[in-house]
Short mmCIF file of N, CA and C in Angstrom, two decimals:
data_model
loop_
_atom_site.label_atom_id
_atom_site.label_comp_id
_atom_site.label_asym_id
_atom_site.label_seq_id
_atom_site.Cartn_x
_atom_site.Cartn_y
_atom_site.Cartn_z
N MET A 2 -29.89 -99.28 -128.88
CA MET A 2 -31.32 -99.04 -128.77
C MET A 2 -31.91 -98.63 -130.11
N LEU A 3 -31.20 -97.84 -130.87
CA LEU A 3 -31.70 -97.42 -132.18
C LEU A 3 -31.89 -98.62 -133.10
N LYS A 4 -31.15 -99.69 -132.84
CA LYS A 4 -31.24 -100.90 -133.65
C LYS A 4 -32.67 -101.46 -133.64
N GLN A 5 -33.37 -101.33 -132.52
CA GLN A 5 -34.74 -101.83 -132.40
C GLN A 5 -35.73 -101.03 -133.24
N PHE A 6 -35.37 -99.82 -133.58
CA PHE A 6 -36.28 -98.95 -134.31
C PHE A 6 -36.00 -98.90 -135.80
N LYS A 7 -35.04 -99.67 -136.30
CA LYS A 7 -34.68 -99.61 -137.71
C LYS A 7 -35.85 -99.97 -138.62
N VAL A 8 -36.51 -101.10 -138.35
CA VAL A 8 -37.62 -101.53 -139.20
C VAL A 8 -38.80 -100.56 -139.12
N PRO A 9 -39.25 -100.16 -137.92
CA PRO A 9 -40.35 -99.19 -137.88
C PRO A 9 -40.01 -97.87 -138.56
N LEU A 10 -38.79 -97.39 -138.39
CA LEU A 10 -38.40 -96.14 -139.05
C LEU A 10 -38.37 -96.31 -140.57
N LEU A 11 -37.92 -97.45 -141.04
CA LEU A 11 -37.90 -97.72 -142.47
C LEU A 11 -39.32 -97.78 -143.03
N ILE A 12 -40.21 -98.44 -142.33
CA ILE A 12 -41.61 -98.52 -142.76
C ILE A 12 -42.23 -97.12 -142.79
N ASN A 13 -41.93 -96.32 -141.78
CA ASN A 13 -42.45 -94.95 -141.73
C ASN A 13 -41.92 -94.12 -142.89
N LEU A 14 -40.65 -94.26 -143.19
CA LEU A 14 -40.05 -93.54 -144.31
C LEU A 14 -40.70 -93.94 -145.63
N VAL A 15 -40.92 -95.24 -145.81
CA VAL A 15 -41.59 -95.72 -147.03
C VAL A 15 -43.01 -95.14 -147.11
N ALA A 16 -43.71 -95.11 -145.99
CA ALA A 16 -45.06 -94.54 -145.96
C ALA A 16 -45.04 -93.05 -146.31
N LEU A 17 -44.07 -92.32 -145.79
CA LEU A 17 -43.97 -90.89 -146.10
C LEU A 17 -43.68 -90.66 -147.58
N VAL A 18 -42.77 -91.44 -148.14
CA VAL A 18 -42.44 -91.29 -149.57
C VAL A 18 -43.65 -91.68 -150.42
N ALA A 19 -44.28 -92.80 -150.07
CA ALA A 19 -45.46 -93.24 -150.83
C ALA A 19 -46.58 -92.20 -150.75
N SER A 20 -46.78 -91.63 -149.57
CA SER A 20 -47.84 -90.63 -149.43
C SER A 20 -47.54 -89.39 -150.25
N TYR A 21 -46.26 -89.06 -150.40
CA TYR A 21 -45.90 -87.92 -151.23
C TYR A 21 -46.27 -88.17 -152.69
N PHE A 22 -45.97 -89.36 -153.18
CA PHE A 22 -46.25 -89.67 -154.58
C PHE A 22 -47.74 -89.89 -154.83
N ILE A 23 -48.49 -90.29 -153.81
CA ILE A 23 -49.92 -90.53 -153.99
C ILE A 23 -50.72 -89.25 -153.77
N TRP A 24 -50.45 -88.52 -152.68
CA TRP A 24 -51.26 -87.36 -152.30
C TRP A 24 -50.50 -86.04 -152.26
N GLY A 25 -49.21 -86.06 -152.48
CA GLY A 25 -48.44 -84.83 -152.46
C GLY A 25 -48.04 -84.42 -151.04
N VAL A 26 -47.77 -83.14 -150.88
CA VAL A 26 -47.29 -82.62 -149.60
C VAL A 26 -48.35 -82.81 -148.51
N SER A 27 -49.62 -82.63 -148.84
CA SER A 27 -50.67 -82.81 -147.82
C SER A 27 -50.69 -84.24 -147.31
N GLY A 28 -50.39 -85.21 -148.15
CA GLY A 28 -50.31 -86.60 -147.71
C GLY A 28 -49.17 -86.82 -146.74
N VAL A 29 -48.03 -86.20 -147.01
CA VAL A 29 -46.88 -86.33 -146.11
C VAL A 29 -47.21 -85.71 -144.76
N VAL A 30 -47.85 -84.55 -144.77
CA VAL A 30 -48.22 -83.89 -143.52
C VAL A 30 -49.21 -84.76 -142.74
N THR A 31 -50.19 -85.32 -143.43
CA THR A 31 -51.18 -86.18 -142.77
C THR A 31 -50.52 -87.41 -142.15
N VAL A 32 -49.66 -88.08 -142.91
CA VAL A 32 -48.97 -89.27 -142.39
C VAL A 32 -48.06 -88.88 -141.21
N ALA A 33 -47.39 -87.75 -141.29
CA ALA A 33 -46.52 -87.31 -140.20
C ALA A 33 -47.33 -87.04 -138.93
N ILE A 34 -48.46 -86.36 -139.07
CA ILE A 34 -49.32 -86.06 -137.91
C ILE A 34 -49.85 -87.36 -137.30
N LEU A 35 -50.32 -88.28 -138.15
CA LEU A 35 -50.82 -89.55 -137.65
C LEU A 35 -49.72 -90.36 -136.97
N THR A 36 -48.50 -90.26 -137.48
CA THR A 36 -47.38 -90.97 -136.86
C THR A 36 -47.11 -90.45 -135.46
N VAL A 37 -47.05 -89.14 -135.32
CA VAL A 37 -46.81 -88.54 -134.00
C VAL A 37 -47.94 -88.90 -133.03
N LEU A 38 -49.17 -88.84 -133.52
CA LEU A 38 -50.32 -89.18 -132.69
C LEU A 38 -50.26 -90.65 -132.25
N GLU A 39 -49.95 -91.54 -133.18
CA GLU A 39 -49.87 -92.96 -132.86
C GLU A 39 -48.75 -93.27 -131.88
N VAL A 40 -47.61 -92.65 -132.06
CA VAL A 40 -46.49 -92.88 -131.14
C VAL A 40 -46.85 -92.38 -129.73
N SER A 41 -47.47 -91.22 -129.64
CA SER A 41 -47.83 -90.71 -128.31
C SER A 41 -48.86 -91.60 -127.63
N PHE A 42 -49.86 -92.08 -128.38
CA PHE A 42 -50.84 -93.00 -127.81
C PHE A 42 -50.19 -94.32 -127.42
N SER A 43 -49.23 -94.77 -128.22
CA SER A 43 -48.56 -96.03 -127.92
C SER A 43 -47.76 -95.96 -126.63
N PHE A 44 -47.08 -94.83 -126.40
CA PHE A 44 -46.35 -94.67 -125.15
C PHE A 44 -47.31 -94.66 -123.97
N ASP A 45 -48.43 -94.00 -124.12
CA ASP A 45 -49.43 -93.96 -123.06
C ASP A 45 -49.94 -95.37 -122.77
N ASN A 46 -50.25 -96.12 -123.81
CA ASN A 46 -50.72 -97.49 -123.63
C ASN A 46 -49.64 -98.38 -123.05
N ALA A 47 -48.38 -98.13 -123.39
CA ALA A 47 -47.28 -98.95 -122.88
C ALA A 47 -47.18 -98.82 -121.36
N VAL A 48 -47.42 -97.64 -120.84
CA VAL A 48 -47.37 -97.44 -119.39
C VAL A 48 -48.47 -98.25 -118.72
N VAL A 49 -49.67 -98.19 -119.26
CA VAL A 49 -50.79 -98.94 -118.69
C VAL A 49 -50.53 -100.44 -118.81
N ASN A 50 -50.08 -100.88 -119.98
CA ASN A 50 -49.81 -102.30 -120.20
C ASN A 50 -48.71 -102.82 -119.28
N ALA A 51 -47.68 -102.03 -119.06
CA ALA A 51 -46.60 -102.45 -118.17
C ALA A 51 -47.12 -102.68 -116.76
N LYS A 52 -48.02 -101.82 -116.33
CA LYS A 52 -48.60 -101.97 -114.99
C LYS A 52 -49.40 -103.28 -114.91
N ILE A 53 -50.16 -103.58 -115.94
CA ILE A 53 -50.96 -104.80 -115.96
C ILE A 53 -50.07 -106.03 -116.11
N LEU A 54 -49.09 -105.96 -117.00
CA LEU A 54 -48.21 -107.09 -117.25
C LEU A 54 -47.39 -107.47 -116.03
N GLY A 55 -47.07 -106.51 -115.18
CA GLY A 55 -46.28 -106.78 -113.98
C GLY A 55 -46.96 -107.73 -113.02
N ARG A 56 -48.29 -107.83 -113.10
CA ARG A 56 -49.05 -108.70 -112.21
C ARG A 56 -49.34 -110.07 -112.83
N MET A 57 -48.87 -110.32 -114.05
CA MET A 57 -49.19 -111.57 -114.74
C MET A 57 -48.02 -112.53 -114.73
N SER A 58 -48.34 -113.80 -114.88
CA SER A 58 -47.29 -114.82 -115.02
C SER A 58 -46.68 -114.70 -116.42
N PRO A 59 -45.47 -115.23 -116.63
CA PRO A 59 -44.84 -115.14 -117.96
C PRO A 59 -45.72 -115.70 -119.09
N ARG A 60 -46.41 -116.80 -118.81
CA ARG A 60 -47.30 -117.39 -119.84
C ARG A 60 -48.39 -116.40 -120.26
N TRP A 61 -49.06 -115.78 -119.27
CA TRP A 61 -50.12 -114.83 -119.57
C TRP A 61 -49.57 -113.53 -120.16
N GLN A 62 -48.34 -113.18 -119.81
CA GLN A 62 -47.71 -112.02 -120.43
C GLN A 62 -47.55 -112.24 -121.93
N ARG A 63 -47.08 -113.43 -122.33
CA ARG A 63 -46.92 -113.74 -123.76
C ARG A 63 -48.27 -113.72 -124.48
N ILE A 64 -49.29 -114.31 -123.84
CA ILE A 64 -50.62 -114.32 -124.44
C ILE A 64 -51.15 -112.90 -124.58
N PHE A 65 -51.00 -112.11 -123.52
CA PHE A 65 -51.47 -110.72 -123.54
C PHE A 65 -50.79 -109.93 -124.66
N LEU A 66 -49.47 -110.09 -124.76
CA LEU A 66 -48.73 -109.33 -125.77
C LEU A 66 -49.05 -109.79 -127.18
N THR A 67 -49.20 -111.09 -127.39
CA THR A 67 -49.50 -111.61 -128.72
C THR A 67 -50.92 -111.25 -129.15
N ILE A 68 -51.89 -111.67 -128.38
CA ILE A 68 -53.29 -111.42 -128.72
C ILE A 68 -53.60 -109.92 -128.63
N GLY A 69 -53.07 -109.28 -127.60
CA GLY A 69 -53.34 -107.85 -127.41
C GLY A 69 -52.84 -107.00 -128.56
N VAL A 70 -51.65 -107.31 -129.06
CA VAL A 70 -51.11 -106.54 -130.19
C VAL A 70 -51.96 -106.79 -131.44
N LEU A 71 -52.35 -108.03 -131.67
CA LEU A 71 -53.20 -108.32 -132.84
C LEU A 71 -54.53 -107.57 -132.75
N ILE A 72 -55.13 -107.59 -131.57
CA ILE A 72 -56.40 -106.89 -131.41
C ILE A 72 -56.20 -105.38 -131.55
N ALA A 73 -55.15 -104.84 -130.93
CA ALA A 73 -54.92 -103.39 -130.97
C ALA A 73 -54.61 -102.92 -132.39
N VAL A 74 -53.73 -103.65 -133.08
CA VAL A 74 -53.29 -103.19 -134.40
C VAL A 74 -54.35 -103.45 -135.46
N PHE A 75 -54.80 -104.69 -135.57
CA PHE A 75 -55.73 -105.02 -136.64
C PHE A 75 -57.19 -104.81 -136.24
N GLY A 76 -57.51 -105.19 -135.03
CA GLY A 76 -58.90 -105.08 -134.60
C GLY A 76 -59.37 -103.65 -134.46
N MET A 77 -58.66 -102.86 -133.68
CA MET A 77 -59.14 -101.52 -133.36
C MET A 77 -58.80 -100.48 -134.43
N ARG A 78 -57.84 -100.76 -135.29
CA ARG A 78 -57.48 -99.77 -136.30
C ARG A 78 -57.98 -100.13 -137.70
N LEU A 79 -58.38 -101.39 -137.91
CA LEU A 79 -58.86 -101.79 -139.23
C LEU A 79 -60.28 -102.34 -139.14
N VAL A 80 -60.47 -103.37 -138.34
CA VAL A 80 -61.76 -104.05 -138.30
C VAL A 80 -62.83 -103.21 -137.59
N PHE A 81 -62.52 -102.66 -136.43
CA PHE A 81 -63.52 -101.91 -135.66
C PHE A 81 -64.11 -100.73 -136.43
N PRO A 82 -63.30 -99.87 -137.07
CA PRO A 82 -63.90 -98.77 -137.85
C PRO A 82 -64.79 -99.28 -138.99
N LEU A 83 -64.38 -100.38 -139.64
CA LEU A 83 -65.21 -100.93 -140.71
C LEU A 83 -66.53 -101.45 -140.17
N ILE A 84 -66.49 -102.07 -139.00
CA ILE A 84 -67.72 -102.59 -138.39
C ILE A 84 -68.63 -101.43 -137.99
N ILE A 85 -68.07 -100.36 -137.44
CA ILE A 85 -68.89 -99.20 -137.08
C ILE A 85 -69.58 -98.62 -138.30
N VAL A 86 -68.82 -98.43 -139.39
CA VAL A 86 -69.42 -97.90 -140.62
C VAL A 86 -70.44 -98.88 -141.17
N ALA A 87 -70.13 -100.17 -141.14
CA ALA A 87 -71.06 -101.18 -141.65
C ALA A 87 -72.37 -101.15 -140.87
N LEU A 88 -72.28 -101.08 -139.55
CA LEU A 88 -73.50 -101.07 -138.74
C LEU A 88 -74.32 -99.80 -138.94
N THR A 89 -73.65 -98.66 -138.98
CA THR A 89 -74.39 -97.40 -139.09
C THR A 89 -74.88 -97.14 -140.51
N ALA A 90 -74.18 -97.68 -141.51
CA ALA A 90 -74.61 -97.50 -142.91
C ALA A 90 -75.49 -98.66 -143.38
N HIS A 91 -75.70 -99.65 -142.50
CA HIS A 91 -76.52 -100.82 -142.81
C HIS A 91 -76.00 -101.59 -144.01
N ILE A 92 -74.68 -101.82 -144.01
CA ILE A 92 -74.04 -102.64 -145.04
C ILE A 92 -73.14 -103.65 -144.34
N ASP A 93 -72.66 -104.65 -145.10
CA ASP A 93 -71.78 -105.64 -144.47
C ASP A 93 -70.35 -105.09 -144.43
N PRO A 94 -69.49 -105.64 -143.55
CA PRO A 94 -68.12 -105.14 -143.41
C PRO A 94 -67.28 -105.21 -144.69
N ILE A 95 -67.50 -106.21 -145.52
CA ILE A 95 -66.76 -106.31 -146.78
C ILE A 95 -67.14 -105.15 -147.70
N SER A 96 -68.41 -104.81 -147.72
CA SER A 96 -68.85 -103.65 -148.51
C SER A 96 -68.28 -102.35 -147.94
N ALA A 97 -68.16 -102.29 -146.63
CA ALA A 97 -67.56 -101.10 -146.00
C ALA A 97 -66.09 -100.98 -146.39
N LEU A 98 -65.39 -102.12 -146.46
CA LEU A 98 -63.98 -102.11 -146.89
C LEU A 98 -63.88 -101.67 -148.35
N ALA A 99 -64.77 -102.18 -149.19
CA ALA A 99 -64.78 -101.78 -150.60
C ALA A 99 -65.11 -100.29 -150.72
N LEU A 100 -66.04 -99.83 -149.92
CA LEU A 100 -66.40 -98.41 -149.93
C LEU A 100 -65.22 -97.55 -149.51
N ALA A 101 -64.50 -97.98 -148.47
CA ALA A 101 -63.34 -97.21 -147.98
C ALA A 101 -62.23 -97.17 -149.02
N SER A 102 -61.99 -98.27 -149.70
CA SER A 102 -60.87 -98.31 -150.65
C SER A 102 -61.22 -97.77 -152.03
N GLN A 103 -62.47 -97.87 -152.44
CA GLN A 103 -62.83 -97.46 -153.80
C GLN A 103 -63.58 -96.13 -153.87
N HIS A 104 -64.30 -95.79 -152.81
CA HIS A 104 -65.09 -94.55 -152.78
C HIS A 104 -64.91 -93.85 -151.44
N PRO A 105 -63.71 -93.29 -151.20
CA PRO A 105 -63.44 -92.71 -149.87
C PRO A 105 -64.38 -91.58 -149.49
N SER A 106 -64.88 -90.82 -150.44
CA SER A 106 -65.79 -89.72 -150.08
C SER A 106 -67.12 -90.27 -149.57
N GLU A 107 -67.62 -91.36 -150.14
CA GLU A 107 -68.85 -91.97 -149.64
C GLU A 107 -68.62 -92.62 -148.28
N TYR A 108 -67.43 -93.21 -148.10
CA TYR A 108 -67.08 -93.79 -146.80
C TYR A 108 -67.02 -92.69 -145.74
N ALA A 109 -66.42 -91.56 -146.10
CA ALA A 109 -66.35 -90.42 -145.18
C ALA A 109 -67.74 -89.93 -144.83
N LYS A 110 -68.65 -89.90 -145.80
CA LYS A 110 -70.02 -89.47 -145.55
C LYS A 110 -70.71 -90.44 -144.59
N ALA A 111 -70.50 -91.75 -144.79
CA ALA A 111 -71.10 -92.75 -143.90
C ALA A 111 -70.52 -92.63 -142.49
N LEU A 112 -69.22 -92.39 -142.41
CA LEU A 112 -68.57 -92.24 -141.10
C LEU A 112 -69.04 -90.97 -140.41
N THR A 113 -69.18 -89.89 -141.16
CA THR A 113 -69.69 -88.64 -140.59
C THR A 113 -71.13 -88.80 -140.12
N GLY A 114 -71.91 -89.58 -140.86
CA GLY A 114 -73.29 -89.84 -140.45
C GLY A 114 -73.37 -90.61 -139.14
N ALA A 115 -72.33 -91.34 -138.82
CA ALA A 115 -72.30 -92.13 -137.58
C ALA A 115 -71.67 -91.35 -136.44
N HIS A 116 -71.40 -90.08 -136.64
CA HIS A 116 -70.68 -89.28 -135.65
C HIS A 116 -71.34 -89.29 -134.27
N ILE A 117 -72.64 -89.15 -134.22
CA ILE A 117 -73.33 -89.08 -132.93
C ILE A 117 -73.18 -90.40 -132.17
N ALA A 118 -73.36 -91.53 -132.87
CA ALA A 118 -73.23 -92.83 -132.21
C ALA A 118 -71.79 -93.07 -131.75
N ILE A 119 -70.84 -92.71 -132.57
CA ILE A 119 -69.43 -92.89 -132.23
C ILE A 119 -69.05 -92.00 -131.05
N ALA A 120 -69.47 -90.74 -131.09
CA ALA A 120 -69.15 -89.81 -130.01
C ALA A 120 -69.81 -90.25 -128.70
N THR A 121 -71.02 -90.77 -128.78
CA THR A 121 -71.71 -91.24 -127.58
C THR A 121 -70.98 -92.43 -126.97
N PHE A 122 -70.62 -93.39 -127.81
CA PHE A 122 -69.87 -94.55 -127.33
C PHE A 122 -68.54 -94.12 -126.74
N SER A 123 -67.82 -93.27 -127.46
CA SER A 123 -66.50 -92.82 -127.00
C SER A 123 -66.60 -92.06 -125.69
N GLY A 124 -67.56 -91.17 -125.60
CA GLY A 124 -67.75 -90.39 -124.38
C GLY A 124 -68.10 -91.27 -123.19
N THR A 125 -68.96 -92.26 -123.41
CA THR A 125 -69.33 -93.18 -122.34
C THR A 125 -68.12 -93.99 -121.89
N PHE A 126 -67.33 -94.46 -122.86
CA PHE A 126 -66.14 -95.23 -122.54
C PHE A 126 -65.14 -94.40 -121.74
N LEU A 127 -64.89 -93.17 -122.17
CA LEU A 127 -63.97 -92.30 -121.45
C LEU A 127 -64.49 -91.97 -120.05
N PHE A 128 -65.80 -91.80 -119.93
CA PHE A 128 -66.38 -91.55 -118.62
C PHE A 128 -66.19 -92.76 -117.70
N MET A 129 -66.34 -93.97 -118.24
CA MET A 129 -66.11 -95.18 -117.45
C MET A 129 -64.66 -95.25 -116.98
N LEU A 130 -63.71 -94.92 -117.88
CA LEU A 130 -62.30 -94.91 -117.48
C LEU A 130 -62.04 -93.88 -116.39
N PHE A 131 -62.64 -92.71 -116.52
CA PHE A 131 -62.47 -91.67 -115.51
C PHE A 131 -63.04 -92.12 -114.18
N MET A 132 -64.21 -92.73 -114.19
CA MET A 132 -64.82 -93.18 -112.94
C MET A 132 -63.98 -94.29 -112.30
N ASP A 133 -63.40 -95.16 -113.12
CA ASP A 133 -62.52 -96.20 -112.59
C ASP A 133 -61.30 -95.56 -111.92
N TRP A 134 -60.73 -94.57 -112.60
CA TRP A 134 -59.57 -93.87 -112.03
C TRP A 134 -59.95 -93.15 -110.74
N LEU A 135 -61.12 -92.53 -110.74
CA LEU A 135 -61.56 -91.74 -109.60
C LEU A 135 -61.81 -92.60 -108.37
N THR A 136 -62.31 -93.80 -108.57
CA THR A 136 -62.67 -94.65 -107.43
C THR A 136 -61.59 -95.67 -107.07
N GLU A 137 -60.49 -95.69 -107.79
CA GLU A 137 -59.41 -96.63 -107.51
C GLU A 137 -58.70 -96.28 -106.21
N GLU A 138 -58.37 -97.29 -105.43
CA GLU A 138 -57.61 -97.07 -104.19
C GLU A 138 -56.15 -96.84 -104.53
N ARG A 139 -55.55 -95.76 -104.00
CA ARG A 139 -54.14 -95.47 -104.25
C ARG A 139 -53.58 -94.63 -103.12
N GLU A 140 -52.26 -94.63 -103.08
CA GLU A 140 -51.57 -93.91 -102.01
C GLU A 140 -51.53 -92.41 -102.27
N ILE A 141 -51.32 -92.03 -103.52
CA ILE A 141 -51.19 -90.61 -103.87
C ILE A 141 -52.49 -90.13 -104.48
N HIS A 142 -52.99 -89.02 -103.98
CA HIS A 142 -54.22 -88.41 -104.52
C HIS A 142 -53.84 -87.07 -105.15
N TRP A 143 -54.15 -86.95 -106.45
CA TRP A 143 -53.83 -85.71 -107.17
C TRP A 143 -54.92 -84.67 -106.97
N LEU A 144 -56.15 -85.10 -106.90
CA LEU A 144 -57.28 -84.19 -106.73
C LEU A 144 -58.01 -84.57 -105.44
N GLU A 145 -57.35 -84.35 -104.33
CA GLU A 145 -57.81 -84.81 -103.01
C GLU A 145 -59.29 -84.52 -102.74
N PRO A 146 -59.78 -83.29 -102.91
CA PRO A 146 -61.19 -83.03 -102.59
C PRO A 146 -62.14 -83.84 -103.49
N LEU A 147 -61.83 -83.94 -104.74
CA LEU A 147 -62.70 -84.65 -105.67
C LEU A 147 -62.60 -86.16 -105.47
N GLU A 148 -61.40 -86.68 -105.24
CA GLU A 148 -61.19 -88.11 -105.09
C GLU A 148 -61.76 -88.66 -103.79
N SER A 149 -61.75 -87.86 -102.75
CA SER A 149 -62.28 -88.37 -101.45
C SER A 149 -63.80 -88.39 -101.51
#
C-alpha cells in the first residue's frame, strides 16, 4: 500500500525542502499545514465520490474520475481563485495570474477586497449542501427532531 504513496510523498518532500529554501521555516510550516488540510479534505471528498461512483457504469466512472480530477485539481485550486480575483478586481485572468506570481501583496489585497463576495458565495453553497443533507431520505436520522 505504501508503494502507491511514493510519488505523492516524494513531491511533498520536494515541496517542503523548496519552501524551506524560498521562505524559511515559516514556509515549511505553511506547506505542512496546507498538506494536512488538503489530505483531510481529500478523504472527505473520497467518501462522497465513492458513494456517487457506486451508482455509475464503468464508462461514466472513468469519465467522472478523469474530468473530475482535472476540474478539482486545476479548476478549483488554480483557475477558480484567479477568476474570482479577476472578476472582483476588474482585470483579466492572465493579469490576475501575473499579479499573483509577481506582486503577491497586491494579489492578497485584491483577494481580501473580494472577501464579502467570496464569503457570501461560500456561505450560500454550504447552506445549499446542508439543506440537501437535511431533506435527503435516509434510514438513519442523526438529528431526528430537526430532520423530521
